[in-house]
Amino acid sequence: MKSELVIDSAGRVVLPSEARRRLNLRPGSRLRLAVVAERLELTPAPESDVALVRSPGRRQVLQATGKAFDAAAATRAERDEQARPRRSR
């Protein structure tokens, strides 16, 4: 499948519905972007085995999966993500 996309003034593109359907992409799906030579490659990011849910107290808690989980590594990754400078719009 090939199609031509247009970048809007905010830098966004809309993926054609056929591509989203074929790759099982839903709102909130994460994609990885790679610049390879003179082209862009978008690939679906692997889905995490860990799901965060909001409790009635508005806390984010892990949903039980029965799988092993490295909380220390997840905490470090979250801190690293929050420490990155954000671009202003």
Coordinates of N, CA, C and O in Angstrom, one line a residue:
M1 N 0.8 -1.2 0.0 CA 0.0 0.0 0.0 C 0.9 1.2 0.0 O 1.8 1.3 0.8
K2 N 0.6 2.2 -0.9 CA 1.3 3.4 -0.9 C 0.3 4.5 -1.0 O -0.7 4.4 -1.7
S3 N 0.6 5.6 -0.3 CA -0.3 6.8 -0.4 C 0.5 8.0 -0.1 O 1.6 8.0 0.5
E4 N 0.0 9.1 -0.6 CA 0.7 10.4 -0.3 C 0.0 11.1 0.8 O -1.2 11.2 0.8
L5 N 0.8 11.6 1.8 CA 0.2 12.3 2.9 C 0.6 13.7 2.9 O 1.6 14.1 2.3
V6 N -0.2 14.5 3.6 CA 0.0 16.0 3.7 C 0.3 16.3 5.1 O -0.5 15.9 6.0
I7 N 1.3 17.1 5.4 CA 1.6 17.6 6.7 C 0.8 18.9 6.9 O 1.0 19.8 6.1
D8 N 0.1 19.0 8.0 CA -0.7 20.2 8.3 C 0.3 21.2 9.0 O 1.4 21.0 9.2
S9 N -0.3 22.4 9.3 CA 0.6 23.5 9.8 C 1.1 23.2 11.2 O 2.1 23.8 11.6
A10 N 0.5 22.2 11.9 CA 1.0 21.8 13.2 C 2.0 20.6 13.1 O 2.5 20.1 14.1
G11 N 2.3 20.2 11.9 CA 3.3 19.1 11.7 C 2.7 17.7 11.8 O 3.4 16.7 11.8
R12 N 1.4 17.6 11.7 CA 0.7 16.3 11.9 C 0.3 15.7 10.5 O 0.2 16.5 9.5
V13 N 0.2 14.4 10.5 CA -0.2 13.7 9.3 C -1.4 12.8 9.8 O -1.4 12.4 10.9
V14 N -2.2 12.4 8.9 CA -3.3 11.5 9.2 C -3.0 10.2 8.4 O -2.8 10.2 7.2
L15 N -2.9 9.1 9.1 CA -2.7 7.8 8.5 C -4.0 7.3 7.9 O -5.1 7.3 8.5
P16 N -3.9 6.8 6.6 CA -5.1 6.3 6.0 C -5.8 5.2 6.8 O -5.1 4.4 7.4
S17 N -7.1 5.1 6.8 CA -7.8 4.1 7.6 C -7.4 2.7 7.2 O -7.4 1.8 8.1
E18 N -7.1 2.4 5.9 CA -6.7 1.1 5.5 C -5.4 0.7 6.2 O -5.3 -0.4 6.7
A19 N -4.5 1.6 6.3 CA -3.2 1.3 7.0 C -3.4 1.1 8.5 O -2.9 0.2 9.0
R20 N -4.3 1.9 9.1 CA -4.5 1.8 10.5 C -5.2 0.4 10.8 O -4.9 -0.3 11.7
R21 N -6.1 0.0 9.9 CA -6.8 -1.2 10.1 C -5.9 -2.4 9.9 O -5.9 -3.4 10.7
R22 N -5.0 -2.4 8.9 CA -4.1 -3.5 8.6 C -3.1 -3.7 9.7 O -2.7 -4.8 10.0
L23 N -2.7 -2.6 10.4 CA -1.7 -2.7 11.4 C -2.3 -2.7 12.8 O -1.6 -2.6 13.8
N24 N -3.7 -2.7 12.9 CA -4.4 -2.7 14.1 C -4.0 -1.5 15.0 O -3.8 -1.7 16.2
L25 N -4.0 -0.3 14.4 CA -3.7 0.9 15.2 C -5.0 1.5 15.6 O -5.9 1.7 14.8
R26 N -5.0 1.9 16.9 CA -6.2 2.5 17.5 C -5.8 3.9 18.1 O -4.6 4.1 18.2
P27 N -6.7 4.7 18.4 CA -6.3 6.0 19.1 C -5.5 5.7 20.3 O -5.8 4.8 21.1
G28 N -4.4 6.3 20.5 CA -3.5 6.1 21.6 C -2.4 5.1 21.3 O -1.4 4.9 22.0
S29 N -2.4 4.4 20.1 CA -1.4 3.5 19.7 C -0.1 4.3 19.5 O -0.1 5.4 19.1
R30 N 1.0 3.7 19.9 CA 2.3 4.4 19.8 C 3.1 3.9 18.6 O 3.0 2.7 18.2
L31 N 3.7 4.8 17.9 CA 4.5 4.5 16.7 C 6.0 4.9 17.0 O 6.2 5.9 17.7
R32 N 6.9 4.2 16.3 CA 8.3 4.6 16.4 C 8.6 5.2 15.0 O 8.3 4.7 14.0
L33 N 9.4 6.3 15.1 CA 9.8 7.0 13.9 C 11.3 6.9 13.7 O 12.0 7.1 14.7
A34 N 11.7 6.5 12.5 CA 13.1 6.4 12.2 C 13.4 7.1 10.9 O 12.6 7.0 9.9
V35 N 14.4 7.9 10.8 CA 14.8 8.5 9.6 C 15.9 7.7 9.0 O 17.0 7.5 9.6
V36 N 15.6 7.1 7.8 CA 16.5 6.1 7.2 C 16.8 6.7 5.8 O 15.9 6.9 5.0
A37 N 18.1 7.1 5.6 CA 18.5 7.7 4.3 C 17.7 8.9 4.1 O 17.6 9.9 4.9
E38 N 16.9 9.0 3.1 CA 16.0 10.1 2.7 C 14.6 9.8 2.9 O 13.7 10.4 2.2
R39 N 14.2 8.9 3.9 CA 12.8 8.6 4.1 C 12.5 8.5 5.5 O 13.4 8.3 6.4
L40 N 11.2 8.5 5.9 CA 10.7 8.3 7.2 C 10.1 6.9 7.3 O 9.4 6.5 6.4
E41 N 10.4 6.2 8.4 CA 9.8 4.9 8.6 C 9.0 4.9 9.9 O 9.6 5.3 11.0
L42 N 7.7 4.6 9.9 CA 6.9 4.5 11.1 C 6.6 3.0 11.3 O 6.2 2.3 10.4
T43 N 6.9 2.6 12.5 CA 6.5 1.2 12.9 C 5.8 1.2 14.2 O 6.1 2.0 15.1
P44 N 4.8 0.3 14.3 CA 4.1 0.2 15.6 C 5.1 -0.1 16.7 O 5.9 -1.0 16.6
A45 N 5.0 0.6 17.8 CA 5.8 0.3 19.0 C 5.2 -1.0 19.7 O 4.0 -1.1 19.7
P46 N 6.1 -1.8 20.3 CA 5.5 -3.0 21.0 C 4.6 -2.6 22.1 O 4.9 -1.6 22.8
E47 N 3.5 -3.3 22.3 CA 2.6 -3.0 23.3 C 3.2 -3.5 24.7 O 3.8 -4.5 24.7
S48 N 3.1 -2.7 25.7 CA 3.6 -3.0 27.0 C 2.7 -4.1 27.6 O 1.5 -4.1 27.4
D49 N 3.4 -5.0 28.3 CA 2.7 -6.0 29.1 C 2.0 -5.5 30.3 O 1.3 -6.1 31.0
V50 N 2.4 -4.2 30.7 CA 2.0 -3.6 31.9 C 1.0 -2.5 31.6 O 1.2 -1.7 30.8
A51 N -0.2 -2.6 32.2 CA -1.2 -1.5 32.0 C -1.4 -0.7 33.2 O -1.6 -1.3 34.3
L52 N -1.4 0.6 33.1 CA -1.7 1.5 34.2 C -3.2 1.8 34.2 O -3.7 2.1 33.1
V53 N -3.8 1.8 35.3 CA -5.2 2.2 35.4 C -5.4 3.2 36.5 O -4.6 3.3 37.4
R54 N -6.4 4.0 36.4 CA -6.6 5.0 37.5 C -7.6 4.4 38.5 O -8.6 3.9 38.2
S55 N -7.2 4.5 39.8 CA -8.0 4.0 40.9 C -9.0 5.1 41.2 O -8.9 6.2 40.8
P56 N -10.1 4.7 42.0 CA -11.0 5.7 42.4 C -10.4 6.9 43.1 O -10.9 8.0 43.0
G57 N -9.2 6.7 43.7 CA -8.5 7.8 44.4 C -7.6 8.6 43.4 O -6.8 9.4 43.8
R58 N -7.8 8.4 42.1 CA -7.1 9.1 41.0 C -5.6 8.7 41.0 O -4.8 9.4 40.4
R59 N -5.2 7.6 41.7 CA -3.8 7.2 41.6 C -3.7 6.2 40.4 O -4.6 5.5 40.1
Q60 N -2.5 6.2 39.8 CA -2.2 5.3 38.8 C -1.7 4.0 39.4 O -0.7 4.1 40.2
V61 N -2.3 2.9 39.1 CA -1.9 1.6 39.7 C -1.7 0.6 38.6 O -2.3 0.7 37.5
L62 N -0.9 -0.4 38.8 CA -0.7 -1.5 37.8 C -1.8 -2.4 37.9 O -2.3 -2.9 38.9
Q63 N -2.2 -2.8 36.7 CA -3.3 -3.8 36.6 C -2.6 -5.2 36.7 O -1.5 -5.4 36.2
A64 N -3.2 -6.1 37.4 CA -2.6 -7.4 37.7 C -2.6 -8.2 36.4 O -3.5 -8.3 35.6
T65 N -1.4 -8.7 36.0 CA -1.2 -9.5 34.8 C -0.6 -10.9 35.1 O -0.7 -11.8 34.3
G66 N -0.1 -11.1 36.3 CA 0.5 -12.3 36.7 C 1.9 -12.5 36.2 O 2.5 -13.5 36.4
K67 N 2.4 -11.5 35.5 CA 3.8 -11.6 34.9 C 4.8 -10.8 35.8 O 4.4 -9.9 36.5
A68 N 6.0 -11.2 35.8 CA 7.1 -10.6 36.6 C 7.2 -9.1 36.0 O 7.0 -8.8 34.9
F69 N 7.5 -8.2 37.0 CA 7.6 -6.8 36.6 C 8.8 -6.2 37.4 O 8.8 -6.3 38.6
D70 N 9.7 -5.5 36.7 CA 10.8 -4.8 37.4 C 10.4 -3.4 37.7 O 10.5 -2.5 36.9
A71 N 9.9 -3.1 38.9 CA 9.4 -1.8 39.3 C 10.5 -0.8 39.3 O 10.3 0.4 39.0
A72 N 11.7 -1.2 39.7 CA 12.9 -0.3 39.8 C 13.2 0.3 38.4 O 13.4 1.5 38.2
A73 N 13.2 -0.6 37.4 CA 13.5 -0.2 36.0 C 12.4 0.7 35.5 O 12.7 1.7 34.8
A74 N 11.2 0.4 35.8 CA 10.1 1.2 35.4 C 10.1 2.6 36.0 O 9.9 3.6 35.4
T75 N 10.5 2.6 37.3 CA 10.6 3.9 38.0 C 11.7 4.8 37.3 O 11.6 5.9 37.1
R76 N 12.9 4.1 37.1 CA 14.0 4.9 36.4 C 13.6 5.4 35.1 O 13.9 6.5 34.7
A77 N 12.9 4.6 34.3 CA 12.4 5.0 32.9 C 11.5 6.2 33.0 O 11.6 7.1 32.3
E78 N 10.6 6.1 34.0 CA 9.6 7.2 34.2 C 10.3 8.5 34.6 O 10.0 9.6 34.1
R79 N 11.3 8.4 35.5 CA 12.1 9.6 35.9 C 12.8 10.2 34.7 O 12.9 11.4 34.6
D80 N 13.5 9.3 33.9 CA 14.2 9.8 32.8 C 13.3 10.5 31.8 O 13.6 11.5 31.2
E81 N 12.1 9.9 31.6 CA 11.1 10.5 30.7 C 10.7 11.9 31.2 O 10.6 12.9 30.4
Q82 N 10.4 12.0 32.5 CA 10.0 13.3 33.1 C 11.1 14.3 33.1 O 10.9 15.5 33.1
A83 N 12.4 13.9 33.1 CA 13.5 14.8 33.2 C 13.9 15.4 31.8 O 14.6 16.4 31.7
R84 N 13.4 14.8 30.7 CA 13.6 15.4 29.4 C 13.0 16.7 29.2 O 11.9 16.9 29.6
P85 N 13.7 17.7 28.7 CA 13.1 19.0 28.5 C 12.0 18.9 27.4 O 12.1 18.2 26.4
R86 N 11.0 19.6 27.7 CA 9.8 19.6 26.7 C 9.9 20.8 25.9 O 10.3 21.9 26.3
R87 N 9.5 20.6 24.6 CA 9.5 21.7 23.7 C 8.2 22.6 23.9 O 7.2 22.1 24.1
S88 N 8.4 23.9 23.9 CA 7.3 24.8 24.0 C 6.6 24.9 22.6 O 7.2 24.8 21.6
R89 N 5.3 25.1 22.6 CA 4.6 25.2 21.4 C 4.6 26.6 20.8 O 4.6 27.5 21.3

